[in-house]
C-alpha cells in the first residue's frame, strides 16, 4: 500500500494521513501524454540530492513527477543506489511546456527490504533556463509519495493557483491530525501527544549520530560513578574535600568546578551567581523591604560601608532582593525513606563601592518570627554558610523547574508544535523558525519519560515530591509574563540595568538586538505593511494556538493572542528565537560547572532549616546536604544536560537551506557575520576576567533546545 503526503514533517507512522492534493492535481492539470497536442519537446534537467548524514542513502526505487501551472510530467525513475552526500542527475521530457514548476512528487517504493532515504533537495532547470529549487530535508520511509513545493516563502495571500492553496490546506490538515496537543500535568503548558520517543516521526527524532553519542555518554558516566562506588553509597560525605573527588573523573571539565569548590563559601561568589550563574533572572532591585522580611537598618549597617545606611542604599539603587516565595508549602518527599525539606527563603544583597554584589541578610521562610530568624554575615561561620546553602537549594528548584524546564524546554515545545500545526512548510515564518526546534520534541519527550516523570531523576534525587514538582511549575506558569520573556523589558522591570559585572545581561542584550535585526529583516521582506500581518490567517492561528495551549489563555500574562502590526510580529518572533537558543544556553550550559560541587547547588536538604542561631557545625552541614549516591545521580544528569553532543547546530548555523530567494539568504549571511563579531567581543572580555562567562558565546549557543 502506498501513502501519499504533502511536504513538511510527516505524521508519526501510527497515525494515517488524510488524502493529499495528488488526485486533485491530476484532475485539474492533466498529464503530458501521446494524445497531447504535438508541441516541441520540453526538456527539464533535474538534480536530486541525498543528505550528507548517516544512513541517508537508500537502495529502494525513487522516481519523480514534475507539476507545473499548465500540466505535469509522467513519473520518471531515478537510478538506484543513492549514497549520502551525492546527487543524481536526470532528464525529464514532456510533450508540452509545463509552465512554472510549482510542485514535485517524489515516489519511493521497494520490492523487498525497507531502506529509508533522506532527501536534501531537488533542483529543476526548465526549458527556458529557469532554476526551481525544492528544499526537502525529509526522511522518506516505506512505500510513499511526498509532494514538495517550490522553495519561495509564500503566505496564503501570495498563492494564486488553487492547486497551491489546496496543497497547503491538506498539509496543515495532515499535520494537525499528526501533531496533537495533550495535557501532561494540569496547569502546565500543553505538549505533544506522544508517550515515548519511538512514537515520534523520524524527522523530529535525534539523528543516528546524536542518539548514539547521547546514549554512549550516559552509559559511560553512569558506569564511571558506579565503578567509583559513588552510586552505591547512601551515606553522608566524609568531608568537604572528599566531594571534589567526584568531578575529578570528568577530565577536561574540572576547571570551573575546582574554582567553585575553592570559592563557594565566599560572599562575593555567592552574589556573583545571581548575575552570571545558572539562574540569572531572579534578582531584582529592592526599593522598599517587604513586611515579611523585617531587616532593620541596624542589622545590616556594618555590611554597607561607612557614610551610608540602608535607606540611602535603597534610594540609590544598590539594594537587591531574591524572593523564592514560589516554593512556599511545596511538598517535600523522601530519599532512602528519609524525609527531605524545602523552604522558601528571602535574600537581601548589596552592591558595594567595588561593584561586587554580596548577601547582607537571609531569612529561611516567608513568615518572620522567633523560629525564623534573619541570618547575617556576622553570625557564626556555619550558621551563615548553612543559610546561604539553603538559598542555593531554593535556587536549584527555581532554576531547574522554572528558569530551565518551564521557560525554555516547555515553551520551546509549545512554539514547535504550534508551528507544525498552523504554518505550512512554504510559509516564511515556518522557514524562519523550524531550525530553532531541531530535536526539541525528542529531548522533551525523553524528559517526560525519565527526568520529570513520577519515579524519574528529579523525583528520586531532589527533595520535592512529584506532586511538588507539578505544583511548582503550575505556580511558575501563573507568574510568567510576556515582558519577562523579552530580555530588554525584563532587565528594565527588574531594575538591573546599571549593576556592573552582569555578563548574562550584557551578552544577552547584544544577542537579543542581533536576533531582532535578523528576524525583523526577514519579516519586513515578506510583510510590507501591517495589514499583511493582520490578514494572515495562518499566522493568527499560530499565535492563538500558542496563547491557548502554551499560556492557557491567561490574558494577565500579556502574551498576545493576535498580531496587529509588523513590529508586534517581529518582537514576538525575536522572543521565540531567543528563548530557544540564547536563553536556553544561559540556563543550561553551566549546570555541570556550577553544580558539580554539591554544596553550591544541593538538590535536597536532609534536615529542616535552622530555627535558631549558634547550633550548626560541620557535621550537621554534611548531614544536611545530599548523600553521596544522590549527588552522583544528579551529577550524571548534569554532565549529560550540559554536554556538547555530536550533530550540534550552533546559533546562526542553518545547514538546511529552506530560504531560496536571494534577499533572505543575504540576511542570513549578515546574521552569521554579526554573531562572529559577538564571539570576538565575548572572548576578548573573557581574557581579562577571573572566571570566564562563556555560556552565551555563539560558539556555545545552540540554535534550539536539543539537550
Short mmCIF file of N, CA and C in Angstrom, two decimals, residues 494-582:
data_model
loop_
_atom_site.label_atom_id
_atom_site.label_comp_id
_atom_site.label_asym_id
_atom_site.label_seq_id
_atom_site.Cartn_x
_atom_site.Cartn_y
_atom_site.Cartn_z
N UNK A 494 13.10 44.51 36.24
CA UNK A 494 13.77 44.03 37.45
C UNK A 494 14.73 45.08 38.01
N UNK A 495 14.91 46.19 37.31
CA UNK A 495 15.73 47.27 37.82
C UNK A 495 17.21 46.95 37.87
N UNK A 496 17.69 46.17 36.91
CA UNK A 496 19.09 45.73 36.94
C UNK A 496 19.85 46.23 35.70
N UNK A 497 19.48 47.39 35.21
CA UNK A 497 20.13 47.92 34.00
C UNK A 497 21.55 48.43 34.28
N UNK A 498 21.82 48.84 35.52
CA UNK A 498 23.09 49.51 35.81
C UNK A 498 24.08 48.67 36.60
N UNK A 499 23.66 47.58 37.20
CA UNK A 499 24.56 46.81 38.04
C UNK A 499 25.74 46.28 37.21
N UNK A 500 26.96 46.48 37.67
CA UNK A 500 28.13 46.05 36.88
C UNK A 500 28.36 44.54 36.95
N UNK A 501 29.21 44.07 36.06
CA UNK A 501 29.64 42.66 36.02
C UNK A 501 28.49 41.69 35.77
N UNK A 502 27.44 42.16 35.10
CA UNK A 502 26.27 41.33 34.81
C UNK A 502 26.43 40.82 33.38
N UNK A 503 27.26 39.81 33.20
CA UNK A 503 27.61 39.35 31.86
C UNK A 503 26.41 38.72 31.14
N UNK A 504 25.55 38.04 31.88
CA UNK A 504 24.34 37.49 31.26
C UNK A 504 23.54 38.60 30.59
N UNK A 505 23.36 39.70 31.30
CA UNK A 505 22.61 40.82 30.73
C UNK A 505 23.34 41.41 29.53
N UNK A 506 24.62 41.66 29.68
CA UNK A 506 25.36 42.34 28.61
C UNK A 506 25.44 41.49 27.35
N UNK A 507 25.83 40.23 27.51
CA UNK A 507 25.90 39.34 26.34
C UNK A 507 24.52 39.07 25.77
N UNK A 508 23.55 38.88 26.66
CA UNK A 508 22.19 38.60 26.22
C UNK A 508 21.59 39.75 25.44
N UNK A 509 21.84 40.99 25.88
CA UNK A 509 21.27 42.15 25.19
C UNK A 509 21.87 42.30 23.79
N UNK A 510 23.16 42.06 23.66
CA UNK A 510 23.77 42.14 22.33
C UNK A 510 23.16 41.09 21.40
N UNK A 511 22.97 39.90 21.94
CA UNK A 511 22.40 38.83 21.12
C UNK A 511 20.93 39.08 20.82
N UNK A 512 20.18 39.60 21.79
CA UNK A 512 18.77 39.94 21.53
C UNK A 512 18.67 40.94 20.37
N UNK A 513 19.48 41.98 20.44
CA UNK A 513 19.42 43.02 19.40
C UNK A 513 19.83 42.45 18.04
N UNK A 514 20.80 41.56 18.03
CA UNK A 514 21.23 40.95 16.77
C UNK A 514 20.14 40.04 16.20
N UNK A 515 19.54 39.23 17.06
CA UNK A 515 18.43 38.38 16.62
C UNK A 515 17.26 39.23 16.15
N UNK A 516 17.00 40.32 16.84
CA UNK A 516 15.89 41.19 16.46
C UNK A 516 16.11 41.80 15.07
N UNK A 517 17.34 42.22 14.79
CA UNK A 517 17.64 42.76 13.45
C UNK A 517 17.45 41.68 12.39
N UNK A 518 17.94 40.49 12.67
CA UNK A 518 17.80 39.37 11.74
C UNK A 518 16.34 39.04 11.48
N UNK A 519 15.58 38.85 12.55
CA UNK A 519 14.16 38.49 12.42
C UNK A 519 13.38 39.60 11.72
N UNK A 520 13.64 40.83 12.12
CA UNK A 520 12.89 41.96 11.53
C UNK A 520 13.17 42.09 10.04
N UNK A 521 14.41 41.82 9.64
CA UNK A 521 14.73 41.90 8.21
C UNK A 521 13.96 40.84 7.42
N UNK A 522 13.86 39.64 7.97
CA UNK A 522 13.08 38.59 7.31
C UNK A 522 11.60 38.98 7.26
N UNK A 523 11.08 39.43 8.38
CA UNK A 523 9.66 39.81 8.46
C UNK A 523 9.37 40.94 7.48
N UNK A 524 10.23 41.95 7.44
CA UNK A 524 9.99 43.10 6.55
C UNK A 524 10.01 42.69 5.08
N UNK A 525 10.79 41.66 4.76
CA UNK A 525 10.85 41.22 3.37
C UNK A 525 9.52 40.61 2.93
N UNK A 526 8.86 39.90 3.83
CA UNK A 526 7.63 39.20 3.45
C UNK A 526 6.36 39.95 3.84
N UNK A 527 6.46 40.85 4.79
CA UNK A 527 5.28 41.62 5.23
C UNK A 527 5.58 43.10 5.03
N UNK A 528 5.03 43.65 3.96
CA UNK A 528 5.35 45.04 3.59
C UNK A 528 4.55 46.05 4.39
N UNK A 529 3.46 45.62 5.00
CA UNK A 529 2.61 46.54 5.75
C UNK A 529 1.88 45.78 6.84
N UNK A 530 1.35 46.53 7.80
CA UNK A 530 0.66 45.93 8.94
C UNK A 530 -0.53 45.09 8.51
N UNK A 531 -1.21 45.52 7.46
CA UNK A 531 -2.40 44.79 7.01
C UNK A 531 -2.05 43.36 6.61
N UNK A 532 -0.85 43.17 6.06
CA UNK A 532 -0.44 41.82 5.65
C UNK A 532 -0.33 40.90 6.86
N UNK A 533 0.05 41.43 8.00
CA UNK A 533 0.12 40.66 9.23
C UNK A 533 -1.29 40.34 9.73
N UNK A 534 -2.12 41.38 9.79
CA UNK A 534 -3.48 41.19 10.30
C UNK A 534 -4.27 40.19 9.47
N UNK A 535 -4.01 40.16 8.16
CA UNK A 535 -4.82 39.34 7.25
C UNK A 535 -4.24 37.95 7.02
N UNK A 536 -3.12 37.64 7.66
CA UNK A 536 -2.52 36.31 7.51
C UNK A 536 -3.20 35.35 8.48
N UNK A 537 -4.18 34.62 7.98
CA UNK A 537 -4.98 33.75 8.84
C UNK A 537 -4.14 32.65 9.47
N UNK A 538 -3.16 32.13 8.74
CA UNK A 538 -2.31 31.08 9.29
C UNK A 538 -1.47 31.61 10.45
N UNK A 539 -0.92 32.80 10.27
CA UNK A 539 -0.11 33.42 11.32
C UNK A 539 -0.95 33.69 12.56
N UNK A 540 -2.16 34.19 12.37
CA UNK A 540 -3.04 34.48 13.51
C UNK A 540 -3.43 33.19 14.23
N UNK A 541 -3.66 32.12 13.48
CA UNK A 541 -3.98 30.83 14.11
C UNK A 541 -2.79 30.32 14.91
N UNK A 542 -1.59 30.59 14.41
CA UNK A 542 -0.36 30.16 15.09
C UNK A 542 -0.23 30.81 16.45
N UNK A 543 -0.36 32.13 16.53
CA UNK A 543 -0.17 32.81 17.81
C UNK A 543 -1.31 32.48 18.76
N UNK A 544 -2.51 32.26 18.23
CA UNK A 544 -3.63 31.86 19.10
C UNK A 544 -3.39 30.47 19.68
N UNK A 545 -2.83 29.57 18.88
CA UNK A 545 -2.52 28.23 19.37
C UNK A 545 -1.52 28.31 20.53
N UNK A 546 -0.54 29.17 20.41
CA UNK A 546 0.45 29.37 21.47
C UNK A 546 -0.21 29.95 22.72
N UNK A 547 -1.04 30.95 22.54
CA UNK A 547 -1.72 31.60 23.65
C UNK A 547 -2.60 30.61 24.42
N UNK A 548 -3.34 29.80 23.69
CA UNK A 548 -4.29 28.88 24.32
C UNK A 548 -3.59 27.69 24.95
N UNK A 549 -2.69 27.05 24.23
CA UNK A 549 -2.10 25.80 24.69
C UNK A 549 -0.79 25.97 25.45
N UNK A 550 -0.11 27.08 25.23
CA UNK A 550 1.12 27.33 25.97
C UNK A 550 0.90 28.12 27.24
N UNK A 551 0.01 29.11 27.17
CA UNK A 551 -0.20 30.01 28.30
C UNK A 551 -1.62 29.91 28.85
N UNK A 552 -2.33 28.88 28.40
CA UNK A 552 -3.64 28.50 28.93
C UNK A 552 -4.63 29.66 28.91
N UNK A 553 -4.54 30.47 27.86
CA UNK A 553 -5.48 31.58 27.61
C UNK A 553 -5.48 32.60 28.75
N UNK A 554 -4.37 32.73 29.43
CA UNK A 554 -4.31 33.66 30.57
C UNK A 554 -3.95 35.05 30.08
N UNK A 555 -4.95 35.92 29.97
CA UNK A 555 -4.73 37.26 29.42
C UNK A 555 -3.80 38.09 30.31
N UNK A 556 -3.78 37.80 31.62
CA UNK A 556 -2.92 38.57 32.53
C UNK A 556 -1.44 38.36 32.22
N UNK A 557 -1.11 37.32 31.45
CA UNK A 557 0.29 37.08 31.09
C UNK A 557 0.82 38.13 30.12
N UNK A 558 -0.09 38.77 29.40
CA UNK A 558 0.35 39.72 28.39
C UNK A 558 0.79 39.07 27.10
N UNK A 559 0.76 37.75 27.03
CA UNK A 559 1.11 37.05 25.79
C UNK A 559 0.06 37.40 24.73
N UNK A 560 0.47 37.82 23.55
CA UNK A 560 -0.53 38.19 22.53
C UNK A 560 -1.29 36.97 22.03
N UNK A 561 -2.55 37.18 21.71
CA UNK A 561 -3.37 36.15 21.06
C UNK A 561 -3.61 36.48 19.60
N UNK A 562 -3.11 37.65 19.17
CA UNK A 562 -3.18 38.05 17.75
C UNK A 562 -2.10 39.09 17.51
N UNK A 563 -1.81 39.32 16.25
CA UNK A 563 -0.85 40.36 15.86
C UNK A 563 -1.58 41.42 15.04
N UNK A 564 -1.25 42.66 15.32
CA UNK A 564 -1.85 43.76 14.57
C UNK A 564 -0.85 44.47 13.67
N UNK A 565 0.42 44.39 14.02
CA UNK A 565 1.43 45.15 13.29
C UNK A 565 2.65 44.29 12.98
N UNK A 566 3.43 44.77 12.04
CA UNK A 566 4.70 44.12 11.70
C UNK A 566 5.63 44.14 12.91
N UNK A 567 5.63 45.26 13.65
CA UNK A 567 6.51 45.39 14.81
C UNK A 567 6.15 44.36 15.89
N UNK A 568 4.86 44.14 16.12
CA UNK A 568 4.44 43.15 17.11
C UNK A 568 4.92 41.75 16.72
N UNK A 569 4.79 41.44 15.44
CA UNK A 569 5.24 40.15 14.96
C UNK A 569 6.74 40.00 15.14
N UNK A 570 7.50 41.03 14.80
CA UNK A 570 8.96 40.96 14.92
C UNK A 570 9.41 40.75 16.35
N UNK A 571 8.78 41.43 17.29
CA UNK A 571 9.16 41.28 18.70
C UNK A 571 8.85 39.87 19.18
N UNK A 572 7.69 39.34 18.84
CA UNK A 572 7.31 38.00 19.30
C UNK A 572 8.26 36.95 18.72
N UNK A 573 8.59 37.06 17.46
CA UNK A 573 9.50 36.10 16.84
C UNK A 573 10.90 36.20 17.44
N UNK A 574 11.33 37.40 17.78
CA UNK A 574 12.62 37.57 18.46
C UNK A 574 12.60 36.82 19.78
N UNK A 575 11.50 36.96 20.52
CA UNK A 575 11.36 36.25 21.80
C UNK A 575 11.43 34.74 21.60
N UNK A 576 10.78 34.23 20.57
CA UNK A 576 10.77 32.79 20.32
C UNK A 576 12.18 32.30 20.02
N UNK A 577 12.87 32.95 19.09
CA UNK A 577 14.22 32.52 18.72
C UNK A 577 15.17 32.66 19.91
N UNK A 578 15.07 33.77 20.63
CA UNK A 578 15.93 34.00 21.80
C UNK A 578 15.70 32.94 22.86
N UNK A 579 14.45 32.61 23.14
CA UNK A 579 14.12 31.61 24.16
C UNK A 579 14.71 30.26 23.80
N UNK A 580 14.57 29.87 22.54
CA UNK A 580 15.01 28.55 22.10
C UNK A 580 16.52 28.42 21.97
N UNK A 581 17.21 29.51 21.91
CA UNK A 581 18.66 29.47 21.70
C UNK A 581 19.41 30.10 22.86
N UNK A 582 19.42 31.41 22.93
CA UNK A 582 20.25 32.13 23.91
C UNK A 582 19.80 31.86 25.34
#
